mmCIF file of C-alpha atoms in Angstrom:
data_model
loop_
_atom_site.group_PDB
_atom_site.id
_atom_site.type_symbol
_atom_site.label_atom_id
_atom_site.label_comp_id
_atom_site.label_asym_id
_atom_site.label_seq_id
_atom_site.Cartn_x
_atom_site.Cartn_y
_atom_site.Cartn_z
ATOM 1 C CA UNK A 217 0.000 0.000 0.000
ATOM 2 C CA UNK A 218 2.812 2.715 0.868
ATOM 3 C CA UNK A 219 4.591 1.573 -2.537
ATOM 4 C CA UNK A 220 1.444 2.423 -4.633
ATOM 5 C CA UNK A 221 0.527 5.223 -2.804
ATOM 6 C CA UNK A 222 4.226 6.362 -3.322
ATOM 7 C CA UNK A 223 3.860 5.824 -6.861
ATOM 8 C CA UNK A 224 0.619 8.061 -7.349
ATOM 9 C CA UNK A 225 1.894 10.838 -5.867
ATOM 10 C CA UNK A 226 5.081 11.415 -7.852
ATOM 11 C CA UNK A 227 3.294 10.307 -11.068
ATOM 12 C CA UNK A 228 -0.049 12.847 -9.834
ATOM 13 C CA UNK A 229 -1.432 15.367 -12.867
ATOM 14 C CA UNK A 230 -0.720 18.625 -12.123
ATOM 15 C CA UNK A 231 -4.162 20.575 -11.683
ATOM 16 C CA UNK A 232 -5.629 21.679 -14.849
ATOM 17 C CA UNK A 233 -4.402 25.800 -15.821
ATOM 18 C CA UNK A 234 -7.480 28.077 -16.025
ATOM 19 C CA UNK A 235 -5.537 30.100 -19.012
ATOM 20 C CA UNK A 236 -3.586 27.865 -21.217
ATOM 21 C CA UNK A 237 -1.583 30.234 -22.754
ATOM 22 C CA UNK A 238 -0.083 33.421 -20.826
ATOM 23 C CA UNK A 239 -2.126 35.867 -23.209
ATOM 24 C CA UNK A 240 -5.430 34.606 -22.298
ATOM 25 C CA UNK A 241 -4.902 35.357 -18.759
ATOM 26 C CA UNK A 242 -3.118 39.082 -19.443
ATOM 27 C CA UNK A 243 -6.346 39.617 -21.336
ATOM 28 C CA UNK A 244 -8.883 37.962 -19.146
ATOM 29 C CA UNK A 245 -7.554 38.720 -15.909
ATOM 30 C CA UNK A 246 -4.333 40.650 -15.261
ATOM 31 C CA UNK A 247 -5.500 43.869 -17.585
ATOM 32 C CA UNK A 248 -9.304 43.692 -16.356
ATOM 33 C CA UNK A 249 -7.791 43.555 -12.319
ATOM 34 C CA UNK A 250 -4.737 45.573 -12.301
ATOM 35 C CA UNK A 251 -5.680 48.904 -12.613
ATOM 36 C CA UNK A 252 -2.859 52.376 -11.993
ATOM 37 C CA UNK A 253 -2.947 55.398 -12.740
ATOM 38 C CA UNK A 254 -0.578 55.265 -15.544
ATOM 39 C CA UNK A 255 1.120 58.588 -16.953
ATOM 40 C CA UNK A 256 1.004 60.028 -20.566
ATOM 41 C CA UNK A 257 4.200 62.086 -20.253
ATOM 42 C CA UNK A 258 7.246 60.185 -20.742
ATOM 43 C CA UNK A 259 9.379 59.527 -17.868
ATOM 44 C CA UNK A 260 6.994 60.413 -15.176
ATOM 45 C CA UNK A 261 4.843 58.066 -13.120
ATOM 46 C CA UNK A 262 3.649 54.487 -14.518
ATOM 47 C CA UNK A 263 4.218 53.845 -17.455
ATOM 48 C CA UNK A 264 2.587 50.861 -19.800
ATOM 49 C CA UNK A 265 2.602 50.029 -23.426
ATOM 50 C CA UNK A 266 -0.956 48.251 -24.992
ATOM 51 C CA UNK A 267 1.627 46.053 -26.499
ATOM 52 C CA UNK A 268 3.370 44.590 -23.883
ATOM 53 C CA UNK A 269 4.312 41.301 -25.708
ATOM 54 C CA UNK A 270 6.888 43.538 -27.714
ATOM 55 C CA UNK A 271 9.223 43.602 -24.467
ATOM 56 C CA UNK A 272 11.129 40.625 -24.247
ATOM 57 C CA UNK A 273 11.774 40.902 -20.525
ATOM 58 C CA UNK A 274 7.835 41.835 -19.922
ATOM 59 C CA UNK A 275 7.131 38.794 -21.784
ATOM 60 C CA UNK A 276 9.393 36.630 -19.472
ATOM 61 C CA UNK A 277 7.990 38.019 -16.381
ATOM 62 C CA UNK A 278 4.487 37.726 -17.441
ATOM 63 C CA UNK A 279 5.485 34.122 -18.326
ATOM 64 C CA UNK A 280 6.696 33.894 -14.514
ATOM 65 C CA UNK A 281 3.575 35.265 -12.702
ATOM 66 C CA UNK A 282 0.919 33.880 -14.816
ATOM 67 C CA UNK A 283 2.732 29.831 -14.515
ATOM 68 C CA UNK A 284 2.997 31.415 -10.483
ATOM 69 C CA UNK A 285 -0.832 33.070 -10.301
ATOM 70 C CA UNK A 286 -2.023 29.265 -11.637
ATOM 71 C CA UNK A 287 -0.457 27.763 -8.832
ATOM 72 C CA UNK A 288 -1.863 30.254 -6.241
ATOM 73 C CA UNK A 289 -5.288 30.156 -7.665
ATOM 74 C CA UNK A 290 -5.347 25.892 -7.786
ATOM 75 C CA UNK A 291 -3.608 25.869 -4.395
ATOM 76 C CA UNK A 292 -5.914 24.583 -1.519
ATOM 77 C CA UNK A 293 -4.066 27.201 1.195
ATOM 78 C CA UNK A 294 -5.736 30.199 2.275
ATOM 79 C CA UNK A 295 -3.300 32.063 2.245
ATOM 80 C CA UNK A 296 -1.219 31.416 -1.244
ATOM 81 C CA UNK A 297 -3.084 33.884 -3.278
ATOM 82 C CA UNK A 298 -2.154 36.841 -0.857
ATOM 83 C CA UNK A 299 1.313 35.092 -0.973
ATOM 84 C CA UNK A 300 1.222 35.913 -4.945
ATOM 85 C CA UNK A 301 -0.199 39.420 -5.018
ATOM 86 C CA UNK A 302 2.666 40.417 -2.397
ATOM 87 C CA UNK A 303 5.807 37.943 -3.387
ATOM 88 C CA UNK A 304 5.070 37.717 -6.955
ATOM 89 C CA UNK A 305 2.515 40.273 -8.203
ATOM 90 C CA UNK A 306 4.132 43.612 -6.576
ATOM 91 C CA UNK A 307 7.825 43.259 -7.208
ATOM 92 C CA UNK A 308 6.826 42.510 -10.952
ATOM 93 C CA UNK A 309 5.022 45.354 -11.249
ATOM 94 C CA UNK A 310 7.156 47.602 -9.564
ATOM 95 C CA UNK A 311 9.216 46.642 -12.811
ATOM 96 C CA UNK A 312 6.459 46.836 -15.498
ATOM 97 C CA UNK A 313 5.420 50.362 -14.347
ATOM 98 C CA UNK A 314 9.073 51.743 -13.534
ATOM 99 C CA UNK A 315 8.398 55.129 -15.657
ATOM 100 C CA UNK A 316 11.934 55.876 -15.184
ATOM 101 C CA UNK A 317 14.044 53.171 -15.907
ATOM 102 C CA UNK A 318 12.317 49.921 -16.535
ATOM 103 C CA UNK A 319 11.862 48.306 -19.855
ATOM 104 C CA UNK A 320 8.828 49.937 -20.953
ATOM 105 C CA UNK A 321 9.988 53.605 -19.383
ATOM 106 C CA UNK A 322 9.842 55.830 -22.436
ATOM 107 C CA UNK A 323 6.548 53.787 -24.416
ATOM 108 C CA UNK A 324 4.022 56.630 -23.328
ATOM 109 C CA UNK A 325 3.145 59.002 -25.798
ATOM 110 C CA UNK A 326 5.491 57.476 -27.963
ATOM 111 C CA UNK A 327 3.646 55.426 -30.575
ATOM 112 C CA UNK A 328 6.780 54.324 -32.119
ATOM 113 C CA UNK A 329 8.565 53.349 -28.870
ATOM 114 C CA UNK A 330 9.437 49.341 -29.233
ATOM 115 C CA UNK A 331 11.779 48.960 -26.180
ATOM 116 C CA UNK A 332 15.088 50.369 -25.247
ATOM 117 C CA UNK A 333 18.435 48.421 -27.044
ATOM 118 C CA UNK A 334 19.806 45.582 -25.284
ATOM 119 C CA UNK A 335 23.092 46.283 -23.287
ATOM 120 C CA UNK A 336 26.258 46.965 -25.240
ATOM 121 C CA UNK A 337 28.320 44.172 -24.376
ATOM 122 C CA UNK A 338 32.348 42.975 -25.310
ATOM 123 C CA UNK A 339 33.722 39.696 -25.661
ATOM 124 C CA UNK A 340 35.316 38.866 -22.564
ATOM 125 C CA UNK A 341 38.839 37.913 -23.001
ATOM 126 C CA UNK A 342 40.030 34.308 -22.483
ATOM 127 C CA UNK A 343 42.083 35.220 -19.624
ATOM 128 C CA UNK A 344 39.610 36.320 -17.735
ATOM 129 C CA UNK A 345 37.141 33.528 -18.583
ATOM 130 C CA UNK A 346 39.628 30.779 -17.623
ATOM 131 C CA UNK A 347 39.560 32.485 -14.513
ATOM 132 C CA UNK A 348 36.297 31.673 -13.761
ATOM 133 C CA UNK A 349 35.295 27.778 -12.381
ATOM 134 C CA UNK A 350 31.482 27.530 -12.404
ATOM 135 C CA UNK A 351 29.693 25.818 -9.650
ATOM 136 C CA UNK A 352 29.757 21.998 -9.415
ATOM 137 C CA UNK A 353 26.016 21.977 -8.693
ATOM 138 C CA UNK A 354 25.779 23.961 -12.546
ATOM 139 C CA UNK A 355 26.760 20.621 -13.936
ATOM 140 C CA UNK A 356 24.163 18.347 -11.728
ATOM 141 C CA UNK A 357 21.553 20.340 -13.300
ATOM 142 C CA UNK A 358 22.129 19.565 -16.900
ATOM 143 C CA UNK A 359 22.300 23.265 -17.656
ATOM 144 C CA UNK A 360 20.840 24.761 -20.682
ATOM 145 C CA UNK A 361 23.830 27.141 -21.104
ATOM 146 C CA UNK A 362 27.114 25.764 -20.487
ATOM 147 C CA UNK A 363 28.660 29.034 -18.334
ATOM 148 C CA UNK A 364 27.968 32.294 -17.273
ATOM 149 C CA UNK A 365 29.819 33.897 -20.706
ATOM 150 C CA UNK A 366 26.945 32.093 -22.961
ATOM 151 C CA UNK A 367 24.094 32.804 -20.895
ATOM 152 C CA UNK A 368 24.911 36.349 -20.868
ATOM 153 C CA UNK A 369 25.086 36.129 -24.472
ATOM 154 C CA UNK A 370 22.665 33.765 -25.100
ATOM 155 C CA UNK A 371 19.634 35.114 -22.478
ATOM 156 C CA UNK A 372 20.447 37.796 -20.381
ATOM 157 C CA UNK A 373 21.660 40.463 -22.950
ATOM 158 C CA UNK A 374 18.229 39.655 -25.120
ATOM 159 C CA UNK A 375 15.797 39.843 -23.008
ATOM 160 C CA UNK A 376 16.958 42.669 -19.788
ATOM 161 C CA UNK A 377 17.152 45.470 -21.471
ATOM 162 C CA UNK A 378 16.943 48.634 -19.772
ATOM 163 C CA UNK A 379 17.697 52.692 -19.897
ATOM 164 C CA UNK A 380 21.014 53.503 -19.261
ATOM 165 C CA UNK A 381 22.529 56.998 -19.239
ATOM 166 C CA UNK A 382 25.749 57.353 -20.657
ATOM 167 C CA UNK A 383 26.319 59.779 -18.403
ATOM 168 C CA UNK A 384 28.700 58.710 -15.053
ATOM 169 C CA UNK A 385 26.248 58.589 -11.994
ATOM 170 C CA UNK A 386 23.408 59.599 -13.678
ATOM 171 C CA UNK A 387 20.337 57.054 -13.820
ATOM 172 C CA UNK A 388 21.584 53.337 -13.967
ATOM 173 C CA UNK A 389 24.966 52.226 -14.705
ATOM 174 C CA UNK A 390 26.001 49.822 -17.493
ATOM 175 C CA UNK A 391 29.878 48.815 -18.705
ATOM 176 C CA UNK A 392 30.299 46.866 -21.876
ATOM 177 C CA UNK A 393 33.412 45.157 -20.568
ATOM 178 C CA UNK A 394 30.874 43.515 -17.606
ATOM 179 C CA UNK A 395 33.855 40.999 -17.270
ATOM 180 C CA UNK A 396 36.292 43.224 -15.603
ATOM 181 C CA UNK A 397 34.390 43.726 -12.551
ATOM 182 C CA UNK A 398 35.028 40.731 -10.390
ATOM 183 C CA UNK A 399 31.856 40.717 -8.355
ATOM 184 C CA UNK A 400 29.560 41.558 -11.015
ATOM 185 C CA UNK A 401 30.864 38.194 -12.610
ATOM 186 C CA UNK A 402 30.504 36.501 -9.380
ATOM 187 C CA UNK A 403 26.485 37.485 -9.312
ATOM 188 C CA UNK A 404 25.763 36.856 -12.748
ATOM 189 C CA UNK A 405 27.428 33.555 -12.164
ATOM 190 C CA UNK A 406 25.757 33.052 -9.126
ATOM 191 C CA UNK A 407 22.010 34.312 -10.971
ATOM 192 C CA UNK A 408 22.588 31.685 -14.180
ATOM 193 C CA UNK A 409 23.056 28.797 -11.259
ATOM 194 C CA UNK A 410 19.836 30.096 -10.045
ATOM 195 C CA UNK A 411 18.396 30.803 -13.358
ATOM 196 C CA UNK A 412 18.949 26.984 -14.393
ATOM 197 C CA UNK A 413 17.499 25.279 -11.242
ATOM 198 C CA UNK A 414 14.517 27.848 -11.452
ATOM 199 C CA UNK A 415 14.493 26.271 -15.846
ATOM 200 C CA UNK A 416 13.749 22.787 -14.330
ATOM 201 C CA UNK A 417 12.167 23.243 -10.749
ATOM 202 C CA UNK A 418 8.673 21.221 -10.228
ATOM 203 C CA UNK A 419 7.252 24.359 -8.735
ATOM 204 C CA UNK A 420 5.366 26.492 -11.299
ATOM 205 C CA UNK A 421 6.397 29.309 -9.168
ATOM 206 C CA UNK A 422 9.793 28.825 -9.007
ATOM 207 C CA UNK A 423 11.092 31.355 -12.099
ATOM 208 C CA UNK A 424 8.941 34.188 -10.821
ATOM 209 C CA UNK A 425 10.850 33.922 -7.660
ATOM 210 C CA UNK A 426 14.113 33.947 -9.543
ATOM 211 C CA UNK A 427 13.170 37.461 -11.089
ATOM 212 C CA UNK A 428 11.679 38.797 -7.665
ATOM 213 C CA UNK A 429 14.311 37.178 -4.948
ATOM 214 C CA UNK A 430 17.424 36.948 -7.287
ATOM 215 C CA UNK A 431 17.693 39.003 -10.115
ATOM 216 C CA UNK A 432 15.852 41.962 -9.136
ATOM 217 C CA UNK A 433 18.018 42.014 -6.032
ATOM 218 C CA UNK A 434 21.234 41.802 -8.022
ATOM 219 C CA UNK A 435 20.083 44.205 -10.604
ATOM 220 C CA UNK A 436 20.013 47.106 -7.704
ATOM 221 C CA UNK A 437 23.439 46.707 -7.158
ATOM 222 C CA UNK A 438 24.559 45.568 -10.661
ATOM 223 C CA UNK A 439 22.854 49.072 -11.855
ATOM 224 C CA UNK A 440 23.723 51.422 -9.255
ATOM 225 C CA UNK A 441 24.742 54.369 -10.498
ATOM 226 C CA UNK A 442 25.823 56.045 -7.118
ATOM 227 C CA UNK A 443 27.942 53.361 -5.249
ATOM 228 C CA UNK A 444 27.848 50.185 -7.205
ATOM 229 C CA UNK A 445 30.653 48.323 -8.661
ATOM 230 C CA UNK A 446 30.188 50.247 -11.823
ATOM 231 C CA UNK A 447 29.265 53.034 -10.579
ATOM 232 C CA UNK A 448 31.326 55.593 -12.398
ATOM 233 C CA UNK A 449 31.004 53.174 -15.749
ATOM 234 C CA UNK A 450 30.495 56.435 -18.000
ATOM 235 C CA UNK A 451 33.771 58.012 -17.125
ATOM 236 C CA UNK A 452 36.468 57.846 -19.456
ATOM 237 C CA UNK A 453 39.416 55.067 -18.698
ATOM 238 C CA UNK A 454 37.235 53.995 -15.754
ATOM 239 C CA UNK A 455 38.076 50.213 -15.089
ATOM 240 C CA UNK A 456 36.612 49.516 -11.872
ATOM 241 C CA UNK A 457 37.002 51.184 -8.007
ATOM 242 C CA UNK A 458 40.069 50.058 -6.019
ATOM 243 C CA UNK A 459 39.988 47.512 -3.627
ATOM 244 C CA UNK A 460 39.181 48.086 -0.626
ATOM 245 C CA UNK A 461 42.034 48.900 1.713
ATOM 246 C CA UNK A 462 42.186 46.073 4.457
ATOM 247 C CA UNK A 463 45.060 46.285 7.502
ATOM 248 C CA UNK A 464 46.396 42.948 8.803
ATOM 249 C CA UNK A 465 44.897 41.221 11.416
ATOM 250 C CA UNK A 466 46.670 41.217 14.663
ATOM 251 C CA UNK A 467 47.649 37.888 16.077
ATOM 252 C CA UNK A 468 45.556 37.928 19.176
ATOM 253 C CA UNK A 469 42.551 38.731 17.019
ATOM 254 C CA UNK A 470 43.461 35.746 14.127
ATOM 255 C CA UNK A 471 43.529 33.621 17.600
ATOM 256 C CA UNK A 472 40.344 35.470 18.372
ATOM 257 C CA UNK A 473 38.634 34.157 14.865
ATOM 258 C CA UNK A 474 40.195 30.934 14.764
ATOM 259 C CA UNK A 475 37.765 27.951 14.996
ATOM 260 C CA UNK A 476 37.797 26.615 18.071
ATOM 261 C CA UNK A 477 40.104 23.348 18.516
#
Protein backbone atom coordinates (compact mmCIF):
# COMPACT_ATOMS: atom_id res chain seq x y z
CA UNK A 1 0.00 0.00 0.00
CA UNK A 2 2.81 2.72 0.87
CA UNK A 3 4.59 1.57 -2.54
CA UNK A 4 1.44 2.42 -4.63
CA UNK A 5 0.53 5.22 -2.80
CA UNK A 6 4.23 6.36 -3.32
CA UNK A 7 3.86 5.82 -6.86
CA UNK A 8 0.62 8.06 -7.35
CA UNK A 9 1.89 10.84 -5.87
CA UNK A 10 5.08 11.42 -7.85
CA UNK A 11 3.29 10.31 -11.07
CA UNK A 12 -0.05 12.85 -9.83
CA UNK A 13 -1.43 15.37 -12.87
CA UNK A 14 -0.72 18.62 -12.12
CA UNK A 15 -4.16 20.57 -11.68
CA UNK A 16 -5.63 21.68 -14.85
CA UNK A 17 -4.40 25.80 -15.82
CA UNK A 18 -7.48 28.08 -16.02
CA UNK A 19 -5.54 30.10 -19.01
CA UNK A 20 -3.59 27.86 -21.22
CA UNK A 21 -1.58 30.23 -22.75
CA UNK A 22 -0.08 33.42 -20.83
CA UNK A 23 -2.13 35.87 -23.21
CA UNK A 24 -5.43 34.61 -22.30
CA UNK A 25 -4.90 35.36 -18.76
CA UNK A 26 -3.12 39.08 -19.44
CA UNK A 27 -6.35 39.62 -21.34
CA UNK A 28 -8.88 37.96 -19.15
CA UNK A 29 -7.55 38.72 -15.91
CA UNK A 30 -4.33 40.65 -15.26
CA UNK A 31 -5.50 43.87 -17.58
CA UNK A 32 -9.30 43.69 -16.36
CA UNK A 33 -7.79 43.55 -12.32
CA UNK A 34 -4.74 45.57 -12.30
CA UNK A 35 -5.68 48.90 -12.61
CA UNK A 36 -2.86 52.38 -11.99
CA UNK A 37 -2.95 55.40 -12.74
CA UNK A 38 -0.58 55.27 -15.54
CA UNK A 39 1.12 58.59 -16.95
CA UNK A 40 1.00 60.03 -20.57
CA UNK A 41 4.20 62.09 -20.25
CA UNK A 42 7.25 60.19 -20.74
CA UNK A 43 9.38 59.53 -17.87
CA UNK A 44 6.99 60.41 -15.18
CA UNK A 45 4.84 58.07 -13.12
CA UNK A 46 3.65 54.49 -14.52
CA UNK A 47 4.22 53.85 -17.45
CA UNK A 48 2.59 50.86 -19.80
CA UNK A 49 2.60 50.03 -23.43
CA UNK A 50 -0.96 48.25 -24.99
CA UNK A 51 1.63 46.05 -26.50
CA UNK A 52 3.37 44.59 -23.88
CA UNK A 53 4.31 41.30 -25.71
CA UNK A 54 6.89 43.54 -27.71
CA UNK A 55 9.22 43.60 -24.47
CA UNK A 56 11.13 40.63 -24.25
CA UNK A 57 11.77 40.90 -20.53
CA UNK A 58 7.84 41.84 -19.92
CA UNK A 59 7.13 38.79 -21.78
CA UNK A 60 9.39 36.63 -19.47
CA UNK A 61 7.99 38.02 -16.38
CA UNK A 62 4.49 37.73 -17.44
CA UNK A 63 5.49 34.12 -18.33
CA UNK A 64 6.70 33.89 -14.51
CA UNK A 65 3.58 35.26 -12.70
CA UNK A 66 0.92 33.88 -14.82
CA UNK A 67 2.73 29.83 -14.52
CA UNK A 68 3.00 31.41 -10.48
CA UNK A 69 -0.83 33.07 -10.30
CA UNK A 70 -2.02 29.27 -11.64
CA UNK A 71 -0.46 27.76 -8.83
CA UNK A 72 -1.86 30.25 -6.24
CA UNK A 73 -5.29 30.16 -7.67
CA UNK A 74 -5.35 25.89 -7.79
CA UNK A 75 -3.61 25.87 -4.39
CA UNK A 76 -5.91 24.58 -1.52
CA UNK A 77 -4.07 27.20 1.19
CA UNK A 78 -5.74 30.20 2.27
CA UNK A 79 -3.30 32.06 2.24
CA UNK A 80 -1.22 31.42 -1.24
CA UNK A 81 -3.08 33.88 -3.28
CA UNK A 82 -2.15 36.84 -0.86
CA UNK A 83 1.31 35.09 -0.97
CA UNK A 84 1.22 35.91 -4.95
CA UNK A 85 -0.20 39.42 -5.02
CA UNK A 86 2.67 40.42 -2.40
CA UNK A 87 5.81 37.94 -3.39
CA UNK A 88 5.07 37.72 -6.96
CA UNK A 89 2.51 40.27 -8.20
CA UNK A 90 4.13 43.61 -6.58
CA UNK A 91 7.82 43.26 -7.21
CA UNK A 92 6.83 42.51 -10.95
CA UNK A 93 5.02 45.35 -11.25
CA UNK A 94 7.16 47.60 -9.56
CA UNK A 95 9.22 46.64 -12.81
CA UNK A 96 6.46 46.84 -15.50
CA UNK A 97 5.42 50.36 -14.35
CA UNK A 98 9.07 51.74 -13.53
CA UNK A 99 8.40 55.13 -15.66
CA UNK A 100 11.93 55.88 -15.18
CA UNK A 101 14.04 53.17 -15.91
CA UNK A 102 12.32 49.92 -16.54
CA UNK A 103 11.86 48.31 -19.86
CA UNK A 104 8.83 49.94 -20.95
CA UNK A 105 9.99 53.60 -19.38
CA UNK A 106 9.84 55.83 -22.44
CA UNK A 107 6.55 53.79 -24.42
CA UNK A 108 4.02 56.63 -23.33
CA UNK A 109 3.14 59.00 -25.80
CA UNK A 110 5.49 57.48 -27.96
CA UNK A 111 3.65 55.43 -30.57
CA UNK A 112 6.78 54.32 -32.12
CA UNK A 113 8.56 53.35 -28.87
CA UNK A 114 9.44 49.34 -29.23
CA UNK A 115 11.78 48.96 -26.18
CA UNK A 116 15.09 50.37 -25.25
CA UNK A 117 18.44 48.42 -27.04
CA UNK A 118 19.81 45.58 -25.28
CA UNK A 119 23.09 46.28 -23.29
CA UNK A 120 26.26 46.96 -25.24
CA UNK A 121 28.32 44.17 -24.38
CA UNK A 122 32.35 42.98 -25.31
CA UNK A 123 33.72 39.70 -25.66
CA UNK A 124 35.32 38.87 -22.56
CA UNK A 125 38.84 37.91 -23.00
CA UNK A 126 40.03 34.31 -22.48
CA UNK A 127 42.08 35.22 -19.62
CA UNK A 128 39.61 36.32 -17.73
CA UNK A 129 37.14 33.53 -18.58
CA UNK A 130 39.63 30.78 -17.62
CA UNK A 131 39.56 32.49 -14.51
CA UNK A 132 36.30 31.67 -13.76
CA UNK A 133 35.30 27.78 -12.38
CA UNK A 134 31.48 27.53 -12.40
CA UNK A 135 29.69 25.82 -9.65
CA UNK A 136 29.76 22.00 -9.41
CA UNK A 137 26.02 21.98 -8.69
CA UNK A 138 25.78 23.96 -12.55
CA UNK A 139 26.76 20.62 -13.94
CA UNK A 140 24.16 18.35 -11.73
CA UNK A 141 21.55 20.34 -13.30
CA UNK A 142 22.13 19.56 -16.90
CA UNK A 143 22.30 23.26 -17.66
CA UNK A 144 20.84 24.76 -20.68
CA UNK A 145 23.83 27.14 -21.10
CA UNK A 146 27.11 25.76 -20.49
CA UNK A 147 28.66 29.03 -18.33
CA UNK A 148 27.97 32.29 -17.27
CA UNK A 149 29.82 33.90 -20.71
CA UNK A 150 26.95 32.09 -22.96
CA UNK A 151 24.09 32.80 -20.89
CA UNK A 152 24.91 36.35 -20.87
CA UNK A 153 25.09 36.13 -24.47
CA UNK A 154 22.66 33.76 -25.10
CA UNK A 155 19.63 35.11 -22.48
CA UNK A 156 20.45 37.80 -20.38
CA UNK A 157 21.66 40.46 -22.95
CA UNK A 158 18.23 39.65 -25.12
CA UNK A 159 15.80 39.84 -23.01
CA UNK A 160 16.96 42.67 -19.79
CA UNK A 161 17.15 45.47 -21.47
CA UNK A 162 16.94 48.63 -19.77
CA UNK A 163 17.70 52.69 -19.90
CA UNK A 164 21.01 53.50 -19.26
CA UNK A 165 22.53 57.00 -19.24
CA UNK A 166 25.75 57.35 -20.66
CA UNK A 167 26.32 59.78 -18.40
CA UNK A 168 28.70 58.71 -15.05
CA UNK A 169 26.25 58.59 -11.99
CA UNK A 170 23.41 59.60 -13.68
CA UNK A 171 20.34 57.05 -13.82
CA UNK A 172 21.58 53.34 -13.97
CA UNK A 173 24.97 52.23 -14.71
CA UNK A 174 26.00 49.82 -17.49
CA UNK A 175 29.88 48.82 -18.71
CA UNK A 176 30.30 46.87 -21.88
CA UNK A 177 33.41 45.16 -20.57
CA UNK A 178 30.87 43.52 -17.61
CA UNK A 179 33.86 41.00 -17.27
CA UNK A 180 36.29 43.22 -15.60
CA UNK A 181 34.39 43.73 -12.55
CA UNK A 182 35.03 40.73 -10.39
CA UNK A 183 31.86 40.72 -8.36
CA UNK A 184 29.56 41.56 -11.01
CA UNK A 185 30.86 38.19 -12.61
CA UNK A 186 30.50 36.50 -9.38
CA UNK A 187 26.48 37.49 -9.31
CA UNK A 188 25.76 36.86 -12.75
CA UNK A 189 27.43 33.56 -12.16
CA UNK A 190 25.76 33.05 -9.13
CA UNK A 191 22.01 34.31 -10.97
CA UNK A 192 22.59 31.69 -14.18
CA UNK A 193 23.06 28.80 -11.26
CA UNK A 194 19.84 30.10 -10.04
CA UNK A 195 18.40 30.80 -13.36
CA UNK A 196 18.95 26.98 -14.39
CA UNK A 197 17.50 25.28 -11.24
CA UNK A 198 14.52 27.85 -11.45
CA UNK A 199 14.49 26.27 -15.85
CA UNK A 200 13.75 22.79 -14.33
CA UNK A 201 12.17 23.24 -10.75
CA UNK A 202 8.67 21.22 -10.23
CA UNK A 203 7.25 24.36 -8.74
CA UNK A 204 5.37 26.49 -11.30
CA UNK A 205 6.40 29.31 -9.17
CA UNK A 206 9.79 28.82 -9.01
CA UNK A 207 11.09 31.36 -12.10
CA UNK A 208 8.94 34.19 -10.82
CA UNK A 209 10.85 33.92 -7.66
CA UNK A 210 14.11 33.95 -9.54
CA UNK A 211 13.17 37.46 -11.09
CA UNK A 212 11.68 38.80 -7.67
CA UNK A 213 14.31 37.18 -4.95
CA UNK A 214 17.42 36.95 -7.29
CA UNK A 215 17.69 39.00 -10.11
CA UNK A 216 15.85 41.96 -9.14
CA UNK A 217 18.02 42.01 -6.03
CA UNK A 218 21.23 41.80 -8.02
CA UNK A 219 20.08 44.21 -10.60
CA UNK A 220 20.01 47.11 -7.70
CA UNK A 221 23.44 46.71 -7.16
CA UNK A 222 24.56 45.57 -10.66
CA UNK A 223 22.85 49.07 -11.86
CA UNK A 224 23.72 51.42 -9.26
CA UNK A 225 24.74 54.37 -10.50
CA UNK A 226 25.82 56.05 -7.12
CA UNK A 227 27.94 53.36 -5.25
CA UNK A 228 27.85 50.18 -7.20
CA UNK A 229 30.65 48.32 -8.66
CA UNK A 230 30.19 50.25 -11.82
CA UNK A 231 29.26 53.03 -10.58
CA UNK A 232 31.33 55.59 -12.40
CA UNK A 233 31.00 53.17 -15.75
CA UNK A 234 30.49 56.44 -18.00
CA UNK A 235 33.77 58.01 -17.12
CA UNK A 236 36.47 57.85 -19.46
CA UNK A 237 39.42 55.07 -18.70
CA UNK A 238 37.24 54.00 -15.75
CA UNK A 239 38.08 50.21 -15.09
CA UNK A 240 36.61 49.52 -11.87
CA UNK A 241 37.00 51.18 -8.01
CA UNK A 242 40.07 50.06 -6.02
CA UNK A 243 39.99 47.51 -3.63
CA UNK A 244 39.18 48.09 -0.63
CA UNK A 245 42.03 48.90 1.71
CA UNK A 246 42.19 46.07 4.46
CA UNK A 247 45.06 46.29 7.50
CA UNK A 248 46.40 42.95 8.80
CA UNK A 249 44.90 41.22 11.42
CA UNK A 250 46.67 41.22 14.66
CA UNK A 251 47.65 37.89 16.08
CA UNK A 252 45.56 37.93 19.18
CA UNK A 253 42.55 38.73 17.02
CA UNK A 254 43.46 35.75 14.13
CA UNK A 255 43.53 33.62 17.60
CA UNK A 256 40.34 35.47 18.37
CA UNK A 257 38.63 34.16 14.87
CA UNK A 258 40.19 30.93 14.76
CA UNK A 259 37.76 27.95 15.00
CA UNK A 260 37.80 26.61 18.07
CA UNK A 261 40.10 23.35 18.52
Amino acid sequence: MTNSTATNNDTAVPPEKRYPVVWLWVEDWFVPHIRRRVNAARGKGLSWDPRWWQYPEVVARMFALHESWEEANASKSATAMSTWYVSHLEPHLRVFFDGETGPMSLASADPDFTGHAPLATQPAPDDIRNQHQSSPALAELHPLFANVWDWMDGWFIKVVRRRILPTAGKGLSWDSKWWQYPEIVERFAALHAAWEHARVAQSPSAMSTWWVSHLDAHLRVIFDNDTGPMSQAGADGFSGHPCLQVTPLPEVVKRQLAPAT
